[in-house]
Amino acid sequence: MSTVRLSNPHAEPVEELDVKKTTCYMCACRCGIRVHLRNGEVRYIDGNPDHPLNQGVICAKGASGIMKQQSPARLTQPLIRRPGTERGAGEFDEISWEEVFALLAERLKKLRETDPKKFALFTGRDQMQALTGMFAKQFGTPNYAAHGGFCSVNMAAGMIYTIGGSFWEFGGPDLERSKLFIMIGTAEDHHSNPMKVALSKFKRNGGRFVSINPVRTGYSAIADEWVPIKPGTDGALLLALCHEIIAKGLYDREFLARYTNAGQLVIQDPDADEFGLFAMDPEGDPVNPDYPHNKYWWDRLTDKLVPTHTPGADPRLRGSYALPDGTPVKPAFQLLLDRLKSYTPEWAEGICGVPADTIRRLAHEMGVTARDQKIHLPISWTDSWGVEHDHVTGNPVSFHAMRGLAAHSNGFHTIRALAILMSLLGTIDRPGGFRHKAPFPRAIPPIAKPPRGPHAVKPNSPLDGMPLGFPADPADLCVDDDGRPVRIDKGFSWEYPLSAHGLMHNVITNAWRGDPYPIDTLLIFMANMAWNSTMNTSEVRQMLNDKGEDGEYRIPFIVVCDAFQSEMTGFADLILPDTTYLERHDVMSILDRPISEFDGPVDSVRIPVVEPKGQCKPFQEVLIELGSRLGLPAFVRPDGTRKFRDYPDFIVNYETEPGSGIGFLAGWRGVDGQKAIRGEPNPKQWEMYAKNNCVFHYVLPASYQYMRNWNKGYMEWAQRVRMRRDADPILIHLYSDVMQRFRLAAQGKRPGRRPPPELRERVEKYFDPLPFYYPPLESQSTDTTRYPLNAVTQRPMAMYHSWDSQNAWLRQIHAHNYLHVNPATARAAGIGDGDWMWAESPWGKVRCMCRYSEAVEAGTVWTWNAIGKASNAWNLGPMANEARKGFLLNHLISEELPMQGSARRMSNSDPVTGQAAWYDVRVRIYRAGDDEPKESWPQFEPMKTLPGVTKTRPGVLKYFVGNWKKRS
Amino acid sequence: MTQLALVIDLNVCVGCQACVTSCKSWNTSGTAGSLADLNPYDEDPTGTFFNRVQTFEVGSYPNTETVHFPKSCLHCEDPPCVPVCPTGASYKRAEDGIVLVDYDKCIGCKYCSWACPYGVRELDPERKEMTKCTLCVDRIYNEALPERDRKPACVLACPTSARIFGDVHDPDSVASKAIRERGGYQLMPEWGTEPSNHYLPRRKTEMTIRPDEIVRTDNPLKVDGLKPMPDASTPALDDAASW
Amino acid sequence: MNPAFSVILLTTLTGAGQGLFLALFGSELAHALKLSAPMPGHDFYVLGALISLALSGAGLVASFFHLGRPERAWRSAAMWRTSWLSREVIVLPAFMATTALYALSHAMSWPITLATGAIGAALALALFVCTGMIYACLKFLQEWASPLTVINYLVLGCASGLTLASAYAALSAAELMTMMTSLAIALTVLGLATRSASLLRNARLRPRSSLQTAIGVHHPRIAQRSQGLMGGSFNTREFFHHRTLQFLRSVKWTFLLLAFVLPVLLLAAGAMTASPPLLWLAFAVQYVGLLAERWYFFAQANHPQNLYYQTIS
Ligand SMILES: Nc1nc2c(c(=O)[nH]1)N[C@H]1C(S)=C(S)[C@@H](COP(=O)(O)OP(=O)(O)OC[C@H]3O[C@@H](n4cnc5c(=O)[nH]c(N)nc54)[C@H](O)[C@@H]3O)O[C@H]1N2
Ligand SMILES: Nc1nc2c(c(=O)[nH]1)N[C@H]1C(S)=C(S)[C@@H](COP(=O)(O)OP(=O)(O)OC[C@H]3O[C@@H](n4cnc5c(=O)[nH]c(N)nc54)[C@H](O)[C@@H]3O)O[C@H]1N2
Ligand code: SF4
Ligand code: SF4
Ligand code: SF4
Ligand code: SF4
Ligand code: SF4
Ligand SMILES: [Mo]
């Protein structure tokens, strides 16, 4: 009876629910989830308590997964632009998958037979780069990259080139044991749920949490101290912290001496070809020819030159010395000291706005905590030089940083400065500090190398080299004999030599301009390049539709694989409807960036829990099918017949090389499923994952869990399971001879490749072997009195990029966005709280609404990222808040900057890595006129609803699932 | 007598809204559902949610605190929303103090919502019945669920475990301890509603380092010969006195 | 609060109906007590009671529009022990039934008119108390939580009822007109006094709740940055009128003029010139004034829950 319904807790027969486990993909965090189904429909999604990553918790997005399945924007049919209609006009016809495959196979086959680089494959926030990258390599095109270049490559490269690992998916702060935690420029990040879990435990344990960020939201809200900073100036702050820590003797000398290159001697003869490189001991054992170790120390005990890491020796970190042949040398640490000399707290205060006293105090807090609150774990281990240690030491100061550092054109050096600060404090892969996650640490730089020039691209053959990699030397650049780029995005060229993740943000502009060459087919997977992941959005949208003088489209054929009617689908010639994460098989592969924990490798899978909608097909299956039809070697047998039935079959049976025992998944390998990491294919692998919460967690013995850069046991294990090729130690690069090699090339020293003349100065300047501070490139070329403010975006915790405006629950939390302005700044511009206003950069302007906030640095304005939408995109109604009141900051950001002293335009990116400099843009603000429409600007022609996408949007949604006592 | 409630720790809540949508997700298809959404894909979308997370700014720049503040029905000990209800649809359970609405009795007069000072009741726009947080009464006793899961959806969802669920009348419960030890407080105490849900305030960890703590005997600067010394050019007694 | 027309109509219509009934019964009683000589015929009472009944009936109908689930309205009598709303739900039909019986007994010339009238009058008064208490008992709606709320419901209902009675009497029982208009004027003046008293009281109220007590942070400067939802919700629609203070102020002066000042003038003029149209006009003006008064009554009440719903972002 009704009276007792709510009094009766057993009213709902939850035992009738079918609970299936899989992996969330409402964002890239990849939590384990339980999907509760009633009669095949999703009734509820919660966190899987048995999953190591999220331990049962979930986030706002993950819990709204149901509404993704309900989205009115779902694509359901492959679509082709109606012949005779213009691209962008939104006229499409339905076609069958068979037609799609026939059409694509024919077109791509021709390209592969003639010029494979005319096919470009770029992917957004996906998690299957192992497969897409492999497809590109097999196809033979260098024109492949994922979102990393516009995302956080500075963070990856800056740290990997220094400590062999990074934050992000590669490593993180050990908050369980940390005492002091400094978070820099992070709003939400990839490790969303684990970070929150750890942060709250950390705070409850009495840890001290400092946030350095121009804005105080989310995590920063619960910081014990908020240090507001001017965007783009963290380099100055970090260098000053290093300065103070050294000045007060708060560095971990023992750690620096043994585990970094601090004591190794650098050649100081300015005329030598080898100037600034490490002095090499010709008699010494290189150990690893690719990463030779035969360097020198100046032993302070005997006051003599000795081979590095001579047992019983202790290197001098200061001073200048001479080799027996008279060559002047200095320990790397001395060079760092020289560099830091002028970087005083007072100097930094003038740049970053953080008071010098605060900088000193923070330095003291870090140094004293690291020194006086040491952790000693009774874990014995052996270092790479054979010394046995009966305990592991930890200096419990940890850091986490993300795009607040990365997304600036000076980010690489800023991040190097951070990695050096962490190393000075002795906190690398130690308890309470930073810890690696498998398969990291990698060699510095990692072994993978991009193709070394045009010869790597040959018709009908796989690419010679990986499409992406980590150059160690100018010889590794992907340039032709004249030093010109081979890749469409100019990655790995002299313009952005260490662009380890490519430069996706320049692909459309370059292809449109035909610079360095025109392409034929552009395949975009899971990226909204016509909207939020492009800079200069309005113009890029025009480029996508633009025709050349011959009347042909400048980008002849655009294929978009998406699950929803995004802005990007409007610009496609061919649309491939993807499944959602609840509808497909997927792997979080060890070959990509898995979800490893500090204590060992972890990978995971998705297993479909509901049927695909309409004609939706997983992109994974599309790639396997295309690979088979094109006869790409990895997908066919020697006789040309198809090797893999489908994607699940591919995952189980694919090996990197025949018999290598290495595949996409590390768990339950070997014929009987008993092997880990490496082993023969196991036909029951999927079942094993399904039985085990869709996750495989390999826990290393305690003695392999720390000091991994120099941990003999760990290295040998990693080598044995082929997680690493080599087992030699990875010394921290306080001083980067890799950088110096590029600088020497620019200076015309050493034989080998040289940057083209117009880039010499640039390469010489930015390839500094030690971090230095320079204002972001955009500030250097902008009149900062006219554009006095910095404009940045942040991730809202309850939205994933542009994905979630089609989510009925999430969009109630963020229906549109405001520009948040410090009240003092807004008042000075005559703008009231809630007023319509303009924000204008040298490149464009937007009309938006102002929201006062006391939690933003006075010279900064900010908004939530990607809330604003184009009219009718995502099948939202024409008056939807997202389009009428929301706005996209990207209109203010240029994808290119004029190159100083030249008519040329270069990517608006970090000159070292090509990282998109999203957060460099400078703006001015003013009130919108009272006569102006109360609507955001720019507005776009409403998108047409695509065939197969529902035409009727519900006015009311009463989500109630299954036939259990359905309420009205 | 039992009084179940939530204790919300503002010291760790990062405002992620997981509790908001988890609540919606659990409840819309459950005993308290459906919870309608109007204009779900058009202008000004709006809908029934039992739990909202708000944000406040305390203080002025640069001394600003950002406070994320989750709020659902507080299950008052003396709930003003109950006696005013003309139908008896709103009631407080004797056995565990949960304040509930029996939807089948509710006439949608909204009077109870007027009588709640906290703005946590919502009239479902489709069902025209008053709804609110049920403290997941359909989970917490549900023996078909594993023991671990017999907690409110929002509590299980919360990544920072900022939501502590328990009996605030049992002095030994985690919830009571948290209130006692962490200075748990009630909202709008001026109205005597005695909310059962409590909030734990922000707590700051500060560090004080005295100057003498900075330089130690084992200072590496000694080894590296860098121990700060005044350089020879700075004046000394020798420059001014002759004995 | 966000004034709901259904409730405004309910309280103003039944209020006038109750007042009219009290006027009818009062005149009968005065006659019975020999306080006033003339007593019009039964028809006057029958039609008068039916008008009163029609008014409260219309109010009742209006009230249904306030309910989300009118088909369950019958349930609302259940909680009379604790709920003033429940009590109102019981008293209103009782009053209407009594009014009907009063009309019937007059029509039939049954000798129970006085007794029925007395019961009806008691119910009318009880109904005023119930209606007033529905609002007055909500202690944190400080504008309402005062005896003045009950008094105003009573006095304003009676004033409008008597103004109506005046006009009605002018048409069909001229002998009662002077008495009725005098009383109407007196009650309207009294209403002006009691309503002004509540306006003055409310103007001096200091809200007991603040953002500080709402979230339990005792810093002098707190501002909401986000209410957690953007497109509005029940809580942003139900408890706030979304009008400017200026608009509110003009409604206040309008109702003071329409509900009190003009009616008094019209009543006096109507009585002096014995002009039914003027008296009807007085009633019409006063009724419109009371609609505005009631709108203002709701709009002015500042619900503490609004502290939680101030800013979107
Ligand atoms: N919920 C949710 N989670 C996400 C995403 C999402 O869209 N939604 N996106 C995912 C993706 S792809 C990525 S790359 C990560 C990014 O994760 P984050 O790096 O956390 O993301 P952003 O929001 O870009 O954060 C940048 C932060 O840096 C600050 N900032 C900007 N400039 C500076 C500066 O110069 N110095 C300092 N110190 N701070 C600065 C900004 O105020 C902001 O707080 O998040 C991932 N996680
Ligand atoms: N102004 C500004 N711009 C930024 C940033 C910033 O901080 N500020 N951040 C940058 C960063 S770090 C990143 S990573 C990018 C992100 O940029 P993108 O990766 O381009 O953006 P998303 O919005 O994640 O959308 C990708 C597309 O994937 C689609 N999609 C979602 N699920 C699926 C699926 O299951 N299958 C398929 N095939 N498609 C799917 C969505 O519908 C959407 O069209 O944005 C960048 N842009
Ligand atoms: S953090 Fe990402 S993966 Fe984890 S539950 Fe949320 S949306 Fe899903
Ligand atoms: S918070 Fe409001 S709805 Fe909940 S019990 Fe208290 S008064 Fe009632
Ligand atoms: S809305 Fe429903 S629960 Fe609330 S007072 Fe009216 S009948 Fe009771
Ligand atoms: S206890 Fe249950 S109903 Fe209440 S807010 Fe949490 S999830 Fe929602
Ligand atoms: S889930 Fe927890 S941390 Fe997130 S908003 Fe809710 S209470 Fe705060
Ligand atoms: Mo990203």
Coordinates of C-alpha atoms in Angstrom, one line a residue, chain A residues 2-12 14-15 34 38 43-46 49 55-61 63-64 66-67 70-72 180 193 196-197 199-200 203-204 206-208 216-219 221-224 226 228 246-251 253 300 314 317-318 333 337 364-365 368-369 371-372 797-798 805-813 815 822 852-858 875-881 885 953-961 964 967-968, chain B residues 9-22 24-49 52 57 59-68 91 93 95 100-105 124 126-127 129 134 137-146 148-149 153-164 182 200 202-209 213-216 218-226 228:
Chain A
S2 CA 1.1 3.5 -0.8
T3 CA 1.2 4.7 2.8
V4 CA 4.1 2.5 3.6
R5 CA 5.9 2.7 0.4
L6 CA 8.6 5.0 1.5
S7 CA 8.6 3.5 5.0
N8 CA 9.3 0.2 3.4
P9 CA 13.0 0.1 2.5
H10 CA 12.5 -3.1 0.6
A11 CA 10.0 -1.7 -1.7
E12 CA 12.4 -1.7 -4.7
V14 CA 17.1 -4.2 -6.2
E15 CA 18.1 -7.9 -6.3
R34 CA 29.1 -0.9 -11.8
R38 CA 16.8 -3.4 -15.1
R43 CA 19.0 2.0 -13.9
Y44 CA 22.0 3.3 -12.0
I45 CA 25.8 3.7 -12.3
D46 CA 28.1 3.8 -9.3
P49 CA 34.5 -0.6 -4.8
Q55 CA 37.9 2.6 -4.9
G56 CA 34.1 2.8 -5.3
V57 CA 33.7 6.6 -5.6
I58 CA 32.4 8.3 -8.7
C59 CA 32.2 11.8 -10.0
A60 CA 29.4 14.0 -11.3
K61 CA 30.0 13.0 -14.9
A63 CA 27.1 9.3 -12.2
S64 CA 25.3 10.9 -15.2
I66 CA 22.7 7.3 -18.0
M67 CA 22.0 10.6 -19.7
Q70 CA 19.6 9.3 -23.5
S71 CA 21.3 12.1 -25.4
P72 CA 19.2 13.5 -28.2
L180 CA 53.4 19.2 2.5
N193 CA 38.7 10.7 -8.5
K196 CA 40.2 13.7 -4.6
V197 CA 40.3 10.6 -2.5
L199 CA 43.6 14.9 -1.1
S200 CA 40.9 14.4 1.5
K203 CA 44.1 16.8 4.7
R204 CA 42.6 14.6 7.4
G206 CA 47.0 17.0 9.0
G207 CA 49.0 17.5 5.8
R208 CA 49.5 21.1 4.6
R216 CA 40.7 29.6 -6.4
T217 CA 38.1 27.0 -7.3
G218 CA 37.7 23.2 -6.8
Y219 CA 40.8 21.7 -5.2
A221 CA 39.2 25.8 -2.4
I222 CA 40.3 23.5 0.3
A223 CA 44.0 24.5 0.2
D224 CA 45.4 25.7 3.5
W226 CA 46.2 30.0 -1.8
P228 CA 47.5 33.8 -6.4
I246 CA 70.1 26.4 -2.3
A247 CA 71.0 29.6 -0.6
K248 CA 69.8 28.2 2.7
G249 CA 71.4 24.8 2.2
L250 CA 68.0 23.1 2.2
Y251 CA 68.8 20.8 -0.7
R253 CA 72.9 16.9 -1.3
R300 CA 85.8 15.8 -3.2
D314 CA 81.7 11.8 -3.5
L317 CA 79.0 19.9 -6.8
R318 CA 80.7 23.3 -7.0
F333 CA 75.3 21.9 -10.2
L337 CA 74.1 27.8 -9.3
H364 CA 61.7 27.2 3.9
E365 CA 58.6 25.2 4.4
V368 CA 62.7 22.1 6.3
T369 CA 59.8 19.6 5.8
R371 CA 64.9 17.6 5.6
D372 CA 63.3 17.3 9.1
M797 CA 34.5 19.2 -12.5
A798 CA 31.0 18.4 -13.7
S805 CA 26.0 19.8 -22.9
Q806 CA 23.9 17.0 -24.4
N807 CA 23.7 15.5 -20.9
A808 CA 20.4 16.6 -19.3
W809 CA 21.7 16.5 -15.8
L810 CA 25.1 18.0 -16.2
R811 CA 23.9 20.9 -18.3
Q812 CA 21.7 22.0 -15.4
I813 CA 24.9 22.6 -13.5
A815 CA 24.2 25.7 -18.8
N822 CA 38.0 40.4 -9.9
Y852 CA 32.4 39.2 -10.0
S853 CA 34.8 36.9 -8.1
E854 CA 37.1 37.6 -5.2
A855 CA 38.8 34.4 -5.9
V856 CA 40.8 35.5 -9.0
E857 CA 44.0 37.3 -9.2
A858 CA 43.3 40.9 -10.2
N875 CA 21.0 19.0 -30.9
L876 CA 20.3 21.6 -28.3
G877 CA 17.3 23.9 -28.9
P878 CA 18.0 27.1 -30.8
M879 CA 17.5 29.2 -27.6
A880 CA 19.7 26.9 -25.4
N881 CA 21.7 28.8 -22.9
K885 CA 24.6 33.1 -23.2
R953 CA 13.6 16.9 -28.2
P954 CA 11.6 16.0 -25.2
G955 CA 10.2 19.0 -23.3
V956 CA 10.1 16.9 -20.2
L957 CA 12.3 14.1 -19.2
K958 CA 11.0 11.7 -16.7
Y959 CA 13.7 9.1 -16.5
F960 CA 12.5 6.0 -14.9
V961 CA 13.8 2.7 -16.0
W964 CA 9.1 -2.0 -12.0
R967 CA 5.3 5.9 -11.6
S968 CA 3.4 8.4 -13.6
Chain B
D9 CA 32.9 18.1 6.0
L10 CA 33.4 21.5 4.4
N11 CA 37.1 21.0 5.1
V12 CA 37.4 18.5 2.2
C13 CA 34.5 19.1 -0.1
V14 CA 35.9 20.2 -3.4
G15 CA 32.5 21.0 -5.0
C16 CA 32.7 18.2 -7.5
Q17 CA 28.9 17.6 -7.7
A18 CA 29.2 13.8 -7.6
C19 CA 26.7 13.7 -4.8
V20 CA 24.3 15.8 -6.8
T21 CA 24.1 13.6 -9.9
S22 CA 24.5 10.3 -8.0
K24 CA 19.5 12.1 -9.0
S25 CA 20.6 8.9 -10.7
W26 CA 19.7 6.6 -7.8
N27 CA 16.5 8.3 -7.0
T28 CA 14.9 9.0 -10.4
S29 CA 14.5 5.4 -11.1
G30 CA 13.7 4.4 -7.5
T31 CA 11.1 4.6 -4.9
A32 CA 11.3 8.4 -4.9
G33 CA 11.2 8.8 -8.7
S34 CA 10.8 9.8 -11.3
L35 CA 12.4 13.2 -10.9
A36 CA 11.5 15.3 -13.9
D37 CA 13.7 17.6 -15.9
L38 CA 12.0 20.4 -17.9
N39 CA 13.5 21.8 -21.0
P40 CA 16.3 19.2 -20.7
Y41 CA 17.8 20.2 -24.1
D42 CA 16.5 23.8 -24.4
E43 CA 16.6 27.1 -22.8
D44 CA 16.9 27.2 -19.0
P45 CA 16.9 23.5 -18.2
T46 CA 15.5 22.8 -14.8
G47 CA 14.7 19.8 -12.8
T48 CA 14.1 18.1 -9.5
F49 CA 17.3 17.4 -7.5
R52 CA 22.7 20.8 -4.5
E57 CA 33.3 33.2 -1.5
G59 CA 36.5 37.4 2.4
S60 CA 38.1 39.7 -0.1
Y61 CA 41.0 39.2 -2.5
P62 CA 43.6 38.0 -1.9
N63 CA 42.3 36.7 1.4
T64 CA 39.5 34.8 -0.2
E65 CA 38.2 31.4 0.9
T66 CA 36.1 29.5 -1.6
V67 CA 33.6 27.3 0.2
H68 CA 31.7 24.6 -1.5
Y91 CA 6.2 12.8 8.3
R93 CA 9.8 8.4 11.2
E95 CA 12.4 4.7 14.4
L100 CA 9.9 11.6 4.4
V101 CA 7.0 12.4 2.1
D102 CA 4.4 9.9 1.3
Y103 CA 3.9 10.9 -2.3
D104 CA 0.5 9.2 -2.7
K105 CA -0.9 11.4 0.0
D124 CA 8.3 17.7 -8.8
E126 CA 5.6 16.6 -13.5
R127 CA 4.2 14.6 -10.6
E129 CA 4.2 16.1 -5.6
T134 CA 14.9 10.5 1.6
V137 CA 15.8 5.0 3.0
D138 CA 15.4 2.5 0.2
R139 CA 19.1 1.7 0.3
I140 CA 20.2 1.9 3.9
Y141 CA 18.0 -1.0 5.1
N142 CA 17.9 -2.9 1.8
E143 CA 19.2 -6.4 2.6
A144 CA 19.4 -7.2 -1.0
L145 CA 22.3 -4.9 -1.2
P146 CA 25.7 -5.9 0.1
R148 CA 28.9 -1.9 2.2
D149 CA 26.3 -0.5 -0.1
A153 CA 24.1 7.1 -2.9
C154 CA 25.7 10.5 -2.3
V155 CA 27.8 9.2 0.5
L156 CA 29.1 6.3 -1.6
A157 CA 29.8 8.6 -4.5
C158 CA 31.6 11.3 -2.7
P159 CA 35.3 11.1 -3.6
T160 CA 36.5 13.1 -0.6
S161 CA 34.3 11.2 1.8
A162 CA 33.0 14.6 2.8
R163 CA 29.7 13.0 3.6
I164 CA 29.5 11.0 6.7
R182 CA 35.6 18.6 14.7
L200 CA 32.2 20.4 9.8
R202 CA 37.3 24.4 7.6
R203 CA 40.5 23.7 9.5
K204 CA 43.8 25.1 8.5
T205 CA 47.2 23.4 8.8
E206 CA 49.8 26.1 9.2
M207 CA 53.5 25.8 9.4
T208 CA 55.8 28.0 11.5
I209 CA 59.4 27.8 10.9
E213 CA 65.4 25.9 12.3
I214 CA 66.5 26.7 8.8
V215 CA 70.2 26.2 9.0
R216 CA 71.4 23.0 10.6
D218 CA 74.5 19.1 8.7
N219 CA 74.0 21.8 6.2
P220 CA 75.2 20.7 2.8
L221 CA 76.5 24.1 2.1
K222 CA 79.4 23.2 4.4
V223 CA 80.3 20.3 2.2
D224 CA 79.9 22.4 -0.9
G225 CA 81.9 25.2 0.7
L226 CA 79.1 27.6 0.3
P228 CA 76.9 31.8 3.9

